[in-house]
PDB file of C-alpha atoms in Angstrom:
ATOM      1  CA  ASP A   1      -6.537   9.539  17.507  1.00 68.00           C
ATOM      2  CA  THR A   2      -6.594   7.990  14.026  1.00 71.00           C
ATOM      3  CA  ALA A   3      -3.351   8.785  12.243  1.00 91.00           C
ATOM      4  CA  VAL A   4      -4.656   8.914   8.652  1.00 95.00           C
ATOM      5  CA  SER A   5      -8.402   9.226   8.243  1.00 95.00           C
ATOM      6  CA  GLN A   6     -10.437   9.148   5.053  1.00 96.00           C
ATOM      7  CA  THR A   7     -14.077   9.968   4.442  1.00 97.00           C
ATOM      8  CA  PRO A   8     -16.367   8.569   3.330  1.00 97.00           C
ATOM      9  CA  LYS A   9     -15.653   4.884   3.902  1.00 96.00           C
ATOM     10  CA  TYR A  10     -18.145   3.906   1.198  1.00 97.00           C
ATOM     11  CA  LEU A  11     -19.298   5.927  -1.792  1.00 98.00           C
ATOM     12  CA  VAL A  12     -21.858   4.783  -4.359  1.00 98.00           C
ATOM     13  CA  THR A  13     -22.557   7.137  -7.230  1.00 98.00           C
ATOM     14  CA  GLN A  14     -23.777   7.248 -10.800  1.00 98.00           C
ATOM     15  CA  MET A  15     -21.664   7.535 -13.915  1.00 98.00           C
ATOM     16  CA  GLY A  16     -20.944  11.086 -14.926  1.00 98.00           C
ATOM     17  CA  ASN A  17     -21.082  12.502 -11.414  1.00 98.00           C
ATOM     18  CA  ASP A  18     -18.282  14.433  -9.729  1.00 98.00           C
ATOM     19  CA  LYS A  19     -17.201  13.315  -6.277  1.00 98.00           C
ATOM     20  CA  SER A  20     -14.539  13.992  -3.655  1.00 98.00           C
ATOM     21  CA  ILE A  21     -12.805  11.860  -1.068  1.00 98.00           C
ATOM     22  CA  LYS A  22     -11.240  13.595   1.908  1.00 97.00           C
ATOM     23  CA  CYS A  23      -8.043  12.649   3.708  1.00 97.00           C
ATOM     24  CA  GLU A  24      -6.484  14.052   6.835  1.00 97.00           C
ATOM     25  CA  GLN A  25      -3.340  13.063   8.735  1.00 96.00           C
ATOM     26  CA  ASN A  26      -2.352  14.136  12.239  1.00 95.00           C
ATOM     27  CA  LEU A  27       1.171  12.756  12.128  1.00 92.00           C
ATOM     28  CA  GLY A  28       2.872  15.936  11.007  1.00 91.00           C
ATOM     29  CA  HIS A  29       4.112  14.188   7.862  1.00 90.00           C
ATOM     30  CA  ASP A  30       5.329  16.244   4.939  1.00 87.00           C
ATOM     31  CA  THR A  31       4.158  14.051   2.088  1.00 90.00           C
ATOM     32  CA  MET A  32       0.756  12.587   1.299  1.00 92.00           C
ATOM     33  CA  TYR A  33      -0.363  10.130  -1.355  1.00 93.00           C
ATOM     34  CA  TRP A  34      -3.316   8.546  -3.067  1.00 95.00           C
ATOM     35  CA  TYR A  35      -3.310   4.905  -4.112  1.00 95.00           C
ATOM     36  CA  LYS A  36      -5.874   2.907  -6.063  1.00 96.00           C
ATOM     37  CA  GLN A  37      -6.600  -0.764  -5.368  1.00 96.00           C
ATOM     38  CA  ASP A  38      -8.525  -2.477  -8.133  1.00 94.00           C
ATOM     39  CA  SER A  39     -10.830  -5.495  -8.007  1.00 92.00           C
ATOM     40  CA  LYS A  40      -7.846  -7.857  -8.271  1.00 91.00           C
ATOM     41  CA  LYS A  41      -6.317  -6.184  -5.187  1.00 91.00           C
ATOM     42  CA  PHE A  42      -3.502  -4.628  -7.199  1.00 93.00           C
ATOM     43  CA  LEU A  43      -2.245  -1.377  -5.645  1.00 93.00           C
ATOM     44  CA  LYS A  44      -0.910   1.503  -7.718  1.00 92.00           C
ATOM     45  CA  ILE A  45       0.207   4.947  -6.698  1.00 91.00           C
ATOM     46  CA  MET A  46      -1.797   7.786  -8.209  1.00 93.00           C
ATOM     47  CA  PHE A  47      -0.261  10.906  -6.682  1.00 90.00           C
ATOM     48  CA  SER A  48       2.536  11.951  -4.394  1.00 89.00           C
ATOM     49  CA  TYR A  49       2.281  15.460  -2.949  1.00 90.00           C
ATOM     50  CA  ASN A  50       4.077  17.704  -0.528  1.00 83.00           C
ATOM     51  CA  ASN A  51       3.942  21.448  -0.200  1.00 71.00           C
ATOM     52  CA  LYS A  52       6.507  21.811  -2.913  1.00 70.00           C
ATOM     53  CA  GLU A  53       5.788  19.244  -5.523  1.00 80.00           C
ATOM     54  CA  LEU A  54       3.006  17.196  -7.049  1.00 84.00           C
ATOM     55  CA  ILE A  55       4.066  13.997  -8.755  1.00 79.00           C
ATOM     56  CA  ILE A  56       1.442  12.392 -10.885  1.00 75.00           C
ATOM     57  CA  ASN A  57       1.480   8.836 -12.152  1.00 80.00           C
ATOM     58  CA  GLU A  58       1.209   9.305 -15.882  1.00 74.00           C
ATOM     59  CA  THR A  59      -1.413   6.583 -16.175  1.00 85.00           C
ATOM     60  CA  VAL A  60      -3.915   8.531 -14.048  1.00 91.00           C
ATOM     61  CA  PRO A  61      -6.631  10.253 -16.121  1.00 92.00           C
ATOM     62  CA  ASN A  62      -6.821  14.016 -15.738  1.00 92.00           C
ATOM     63  CA  ARG A  63     -10.353  13.574 -14.393  1.00 96.00           C
ATOM     64  CA  PHE A  64      -8.586  12.854 -11.103  1.00 96.00           C
ATOM     65  CA  SER A  65      -7.090  15.801  -9.257  1.00 93.00           C
ATOM     66  CA  PRO A  66      -5.622  16.115  -5.781  1.00 92.00           C
ATOM     67  CA  LYS A  67      -6.341  19.245  -3.751  1.00 90.00           C
ATOM     68  CA  SER A  68      -4.348  20.149  -0.666  1.00 89.00           C
ATOM     69  CA  PRO A  69      -5.735  23.028   1.418  1.00 88.00           C
ATOM     70  CA  ASP A  70      -2.916  22.552   3.943  1.00 88.00           C
ATOM     71  CA  LYS A  71      -0.135  20.180   4.892  1.00 88.00           C
ATOM     72  CA  ALA A  72      -2.449  17.871   6.857  1.00 92.00           C
ATOM     73  CA  HIS A  73      -5.037  17.362   4.116  1.00 94.00           C
ATOM     74  CA  LEU A  74      -5.032  15.881   0.638  1.00 94.00           C
ATOM     75  CA  ASN A  75      -8.433  15.478  -0.981  1.00 96.00           C
ATOM     76  CA  LEU A  76      -9.113  13.574  -4.175  1.00 97.00           C
ATOM     77  CA  HIS A  77     -11.548  15.034  -6.687  1.00 97.00           C
ATOM     78  CA  ILE A  78     -12.903  12.908  -9.479  1.00 97.00           C
ATOM     79  CA  ASN A  79     -14.854  14.395 -12.378  1.00 97.00           C
ATOM     80  CA  SER A  80     -17.160  12.593 -14.799  1.00 98.00           C
ATOM     81  CA  LEU A  81     -16.990   9.277 -12.985  1.00 98.00           C
ATOM     82  CA  GLU A  82     -16.764   6.118 -15.083  1.00 97.00           C
ATOM     83  CA  LEU A  83     -17.546   2.482 -14.274  1.00 97.00           C
ATOM     84  CA  GLY A  84     -13.822   1.669 -14.356  1.00 95.00           C
ATOM     85  CA  ASP A  85     -13.185   4.102 -11.517  1.00 97.00           C
ATOM     86  CA  SER A  86     -14.812   1.634  -9.119  1.00 97.00           C
ATOM     87  CA  ALA A  87     -12.070   0.631  -6.698  1.00 97.00           C
ATOM     88  CA  VAL A  88     -10.789   1.157  -3.181  1.00 97.00           C
ATOM     89  CA  TYR A  89      -8.823   4.375  -2.807  1.00 98.00           C
ATOM     90  CA  PHE A  90      -6.224   4.641  -0.067  1.00 97.00           C
ATOM     91  CA  CYS A  91      -4.694   7.799   1.291  1.00 96.00           C
ATOM     92  CA  ALA A  92      -1.252   7.608   2.917  1.00 94.00           C
ATOM     93  CA  SER A  93       1.359   9.869   4.433  1.00 92.00           C
ATOM     94  CA  SER A  94       5.050   9.643   5.220  1.00 89.00           C
ATOM     95  CA  PRO A  95       7.870  11.594   6.871  1.00 84.00           C
ATOM     96  CA  PRO A  96      11.088  12.290   4.959  1.00 76.00           C
ATOM     97  CA  THR A  97      12.595   8.974   6.137  1.00 71.00           C
ATOM     98  CA  GLY A  98      11.009   5.745   5.032  1.00 61.00           C
ATOM     99  CA  ASN A  99       9.965   4.036   8.235  1.00 69.00           C
ATOM    100  CA  GLY A 100       6.712   5.861   8.912  1.00 72.00           C
ATOM    101  CA  TYR A 101       4.575   5.200   5.871  1.00 83.00           C
ATOM    102  CA  THR A 102       0.951   5.084   7.132  1.00 90.00           C
ATOM    103  CA  PHE A 103      -2.237   4.285   5.238  1.00 93.00           C
ATOM    104  CA  GLY A 104      -5.819   5.281   5.823  1.00 94.00           C
ATOM    105  CA  SER A 105      -8.508   2.611   6.012  1.00 93.00           C
ATOM    106  CA  GLY A 106      -9.645   3.149   2.443  1.00 95.00           C
ATOM    107  CA  THR A 107     -12.709   4.447   0.584  1.00 97.00           C
ATOM    108  CA  ARG A 108     -14.662   1.935  -1.464  1.00 97.00           C
ATOM    109  CA  LEU A 109     -16.003   3.752  -4.522  1.00 98.00           C
ATOM    110  CA  THR A 110     -18.692   2.059  -6.589  1.00 98.00           C
ATOM    111  CA  VAL A 111     -19.821   3.688  -9.816  1.00 98.00           C
ATOM    112  CA  VAL A 112     -23.155   2.441 -11.165  1.00 97.00           C
TER     113      VAL A 112
ATOM    114  CA  GLY B   1      11.058   1.081 -14.197  1.00 58.00           C
ATOM    115  CA  GLU B   2      10.352  -0.260 -10.758  1.00 67.00           C
ATOM    116  CA  ASP B   3       8.762  -3.681 -10.513  1.00 88.00           C
ATOM    117  CA  VAL B   4       7.934  -5.920  -7.574  1.00 93.00           C
ATOM    118  CA  GLU B   5       7.004  -9.572  -8.058  1.00 95.00           C
ATOM    119  CA  GLN B   6       5.490 -12.064  -5.659  1.00 96.00           C
ATOM    120  CA  SER B   7       3.531 -15.301  -5.935  1.00 93.00           C
ATOM    121  CA  LEU B   8      -0.221 -14.843  -5.839  1.00 93.00           C
ATOM    122  CA  PHE B   9      -1.057 -17.729  -3.480  1.00 96.00           C
ATOM    123  CA  LEU B  10       0.555 -19.669  -0.631  1.00 97.00           C
ATOM    124  CA  SER B  11      -1.143 -22.468   1.270  1.00 97.00           C
ATOM    125  CA  VAL B  12       0.242 -23.734   4.598  1.00 98.00           C
ATOM    126  CA  ARG B  13      -0.954 -25.887   7.457  1.00 97.00           C
ATOM    127  CA  GLU B  14      -1.795 -24.284  10.766  1.00 97.00           C
ATOM    128  CA  GLY B  15       1.241 -24.387  13.042  1.00 97.00           C
ATOM    129  CA  ASP B  16       3.766 -24.546  10.178  1.00 97.00           C
ATOM    130  CA  SER B  17       5.960 -21.674   9.051  1.00 97.00           C
ATOM    131  CA  SER B  18       4.913 -19.547   6.080  1.00 98.00           C
ATOM    132  CA  VAL B  19       7.526 -18.051   3.804  1.00 98.00           C
ATOM    133  CA  ILE B  20       6.400 -15.384   1.376  1.00 98.00           C
ATOM    134  CA  ASN B  21       8.916 -14.337  -1.252  1.00 97.00           C
ATOM    135  CA  CYS B  22       9.322 -11.144  -3.205  1.00 96.00           C
ATOM    136  CA  THR B  23      11.732  -9.870  -5.843  1.00 96.00           C
ATOM    137  CA  TYR B  24      12.255  -6.266  -6.851  1.00 93.00           C
ATOM    138  CA  THR B  25      14.147  -4.472  -9.571  1.00 89.00           C
ATOM    139  CA  ASP B  26      15.003  -1.026  -8.226  1.00 82.00           C
ATOM    140  CA  SER B  27      18.549  -1.236  -6.852  1.00 78.00           C
ATOM    141  CA  SER B  28      18.161   2.222  -5.295  1.00 79.00           C
ATOM    142  CA  SER B  29      15.418   0.990  -2.937  1.00 77.00           C
ATOM    143  CA  THR B  30      15.999   2.426   0.510  1.00 81.00           C
ATOM    144  CA  TYR B  31      13.266   0.710   2.485  1.00 87.00           C
ATOM    145  CA  LEU B  32      11.343  -2.479   1.839  1.00 92.00           C
ATOM    146  CA  TYR B  33       8.031  -3.189   3.505  1.00 93.00           C
ATOM    147  CA  TRP B  34       5.581  -5.934   4.252  1.00 96.00           C
ATOM    148  CA  TYR B  35       1.916  -5.015   4.584  1.00 96.00           C
ATOM    149  CA  LYS B  36      -0.988  -7.220   5.608  1.00 96.00           C
ATOM    150  CA  GLN B  37      -4.534  -6.753   4.324  1.00 96.00           C
ATOM    151  CA  GLU B  38      -7.400  -8.732   5.838  1.00 94.00           C
ATOM    152  CA  PRO B  39     -10.684  -9.041   3.918  1.00 90.00           C
ATOM    153  CA  GLY B  40     -12.482  -5.716   3.669  1.00 86.00           C
ATOM    154  CA  ALA B  41      -9.813  -3.962   5.707  1.00 89.00           C
ATOM    155  CA  GLY B  42      -7.051  -1.465   5.079  1.00 89.00           C
ATOM    156  CA  LEU B  43      -3.306  -1.920   4.851  1.00 93.00           C
ATOM    157  CA  GLN B  44      -1.517  -2.805   8.071  1.00 92.00           C
ATOM    158  CA  LEU B  45       2.238  -2.272   8.179  1.00 91.00           C
ATOM    159  CA  LEU B  46       3.737  -5.506   9.491  1.00 94.00           C
ATOM    160  CA  THR B  47       7.406  -4.694   9.306  1.00 93.00           C
ATOM    161  CA  TYR B  48      10.023  -2.954   7.210  1.00 91.00           C
ATOM    162  CA  ILE B  49      13.728  -3.325   6.607  1.00 92.00           C
ATOM    163  CA  PHE B  50      16.308  -0.766   5.636  1.00 90.00           C
ATOM    164  CA  SER B  51      18.364  -1.678   2.589  1.00 87.00           C
ATOM    165  CA  ASN B  52      21.646  -1.948   4.517  1.00 88.00           C
ATOM    166  CA  MET B  53      20.255  -4.725   6.732  1.00 90.00           C
ATOM    167  CA  ASP B  54      20.191  -8.452   6.000  1.00 93.00           C
ATOM    168  CA  MET B  55      17.668  -9.583   8.539  1.00 96.00           C
ATOM    169  CA  LYS B  56      15.093  -8.260  10.923  1.00 95.00           C
ATOM    170  CA  GLN B  57      13.139 -10.246  13.479  1.00 96.00           C
ATOM    171  CA  ASP B  58      10.011  -9.154  15.278  1.00 92.00           C
ATOM    172  CA  GLN B  59       8.268 -11.828  17.368  1.00 95.00           C
ATOM    173  CA  ARG B  60       6.894 -14.405  14.904  1.00 97.00           C
ATOM    174  CA  LEU B  61       8.044 -12.414  11.868  1.00 97.00           C
ATOM    175  CA  THR B  62      11.470 -12.688  10.244  1.00 97.00           C
ATOM    176  CA  VAL B  63      12.430 -10.605   7.239  1.00 97.00           C
ATOM    177  CA  LEU B  64      15.419 -11.609   5.119  1.00 97.00           C
ATOM    178  CA  LEU B  65      16.915  -9.320   2.506  1.00 96.00           C
ATOM    179  CA  ASN B  66      19.354 -10.431  -0.168  1.00 95.00           C
ATOM    180  CA  LYS B  67      20.300  -7.144  -1.778  1.00 92.00           C
ATOM    181  CA  LYS B  68      22.563  -8.754  -4.361  1.00 92.00           C
ATOM    182  CA  ASP B  69      19.711 -10.873  -5.716  1.00 94.00           C
ATOM    183  CA  LYS B  70      17.076  -8.209  -4.938  1.00 93.00           C
ATOM    184  CA  HIS B  71      15.116 -10.804  -2.980  1.00 95.00           C
ATOM    185  CA  LEU B  72      13.024 -10.191   0.115  1.00 96.00           C
ATOM    186  CA  SER B  73      11.194 -12.778   2.191  1.00 97.00           C
ATOM    187  CA  LEU B  74       8.789 -12.780   5.100  1.00 98.00           C
ATOM    188  CA  ARG B  75       8.687 -15.784   7.384  1.00 98.00           C
ATOM    189  CA  ILE B  76       5.751 -16.197   9.744  1.00 98.00           C
ATOM    190  CA  ALA B  77       6.468 -18.783  12.436  1.00 98.00           C
ATOM    191  CA  ASP B  78       3.677 -20.965  13.878  1.00 97.00           C
ATOM    192  CA  THR B  79       1.110 -19.753  11.350  1.00 98.00           C
ATOM    193  CA  GLN B  80      -2.372 -19.263  12.820  1.00 97.00           C
ATOM    194  CA  THR B  81      -5.807 -18.877  11.237  1.00 95.00           C
ATOM    195  CA  GLY B  82      -5.650 -15.159  12.056  1.00 95.00           C
ATOM    196  CA  ASP B  83      -2.687 -14.852   9.713  1.00 97.00           C
ATOM    197  CA  SER B  84      -4.962 -15.538   6.751  1.00 97.00           C
ATOM    198  CA  ALA B  85      -4.751 -12.388   4.617  1.00 97.00           C
ATOM    199  CA  ILE B  86      -3.094 -10.849   1.581  1.00 97.00           C
ATOM    200  CA  TYR B  87       0.545  -9.914   2.146  1.00 98.00           C
ATOM    201  CA  PHE B  88       2.037  -7.145   0.061  1.00 97.00           C
ATOM    202  CA  CYS B  89       5.709  -6.554  -0.510  1.00 96.00           C
ATOM    203  CA  ALA B  90       6.571  -2.932  -1.317  1.00 94.00           C
ATOM    204  CA  GLU B  91       9.673  -0.926  -2.051  1.00 90.00           C
ATOM    205  CA  ARG B  92      10.435   2.731  -1.612  1.00 83.00           C
ATOM    206  CA  GLY B  93      12.875   3.674  -4.325  1.00 68.00           C
ATOM    207  CA  GLY B  94      14.054   6.881  -5.882  1.00 59.00           C
ATOM    208  CA  ALA B  95      10.601   8.396  -6.207  1.00 58.00           C
ATOM    209  CA  ASP B  96       8.716   8.951  -3.021  1.00 68.00           C
ATOM    210  CA  GLY B  97       5.840   6.548  -3.403  1.00 82.00           C
ATOM    211  CA  LEU B  98       5.737   2.831  -2.753  1.00 89.00           C
ATOM    212  CA  THR B  99       5.720   0.259  -5.521  1.00 90.00           C
ATOM    213  CA  PHE B 100       3.678  -2.752  -4.466  1.00 94.00           C
ATOM    214  CA  GLY B 101       3.736  -6.344  -5.558  1.00 95.00           C
ATOM    215  CA  LYS B 102       0.432  -7.900  -6.566  1.00 95.00           C
ATOM    216  CA  GLY B 103       0.033  -9.471  -3.121  1.00 96.00           C
ATOM    217  CA  THR B 104       0.265 -13.060  -1.865  1.00 97.00           C
ATOM    218  CA  HIS B 105      -2.945 -14.637  -0.595  1.00 97.00           C
ATOM    219  CA  LEU B 106      -1.969 -16.727   2.443  1.00 98.00           C
ATOM    220  CA  ILE B 107      -4.363 -19.634   2.931  1.00 97.00           C
ATOM    221  CA  ILE B 108      -4.263 -21.567   6.181  1.00 97.00           C
ATOM    222  CA  GLN B 109      -5.263 -25.231   6.182  1.00 94.00           C
ATOM    223  CA  PRO B 110      -6.526 -26.648   9.479  1.00 88.00           C
TER     224      PRO B 110
END
C-alpha cells in the first residue's frame, strides 16, 4: 500500500547510457514531481507536472525528460548519462492543497 | 526568487530540546514544511504549518512561524538518539513545487 513508489531503488550505469526511473502514486493526486538530491544532500526540484502543464526548472539539462502515461505515473528518462548525474532522485506527488505532499523513497543513480 | 536558509549543523545533548531554525524569502508561501531524512532513507514529512498559523504542536514537535520576519522553527523536546537525522525546511510558494533549505544535520551527544 505504498503511496509513492519508485523503481529501481539503485541504478548503476555507464556514462553515455540512457536510463529511466519509474514512479507511481496511488493517492489520486493531480500533480507529480521529480527532485534531485546531490552528494551534499541539497534538494532541488526538477519538474512539476499535472495533466495540463509541465513546469521545468530551467537549470535541468534537456537530456532529462519526464514522461507521464497517465495521472498516476511520472517516469524520468535520462539520455547520455554523465558522471555529474549521479545523485538520489525523488519522485513526489501532491493534491491541490498543500498538506499532502508525499515523497517516494528515492532512486540512487550512480554513473561510472 | 525563492530561497530557504537554515544552519547546516546543530549539536545537542540527549534529553535536551533541539531548536532548528529556518528563514525564507517568498512572502506568498502558503504552507511550510519540516522533513526528516535518516541516513540512506527517503524524506519523511514530520509536520507542516499553514501560513495563517503561528504555532502548531504535535507530541514532541512544536513549530513556530513568524510570518513578519519570515522565520520558521522546529523544536524537538526531549531529544533522543533516534532523532539524529537531517531536517529540511521547505516552503510551497507561488509555483507548485517545494523549495528546500540545505538541511540541518542534528547531532545528538550522549
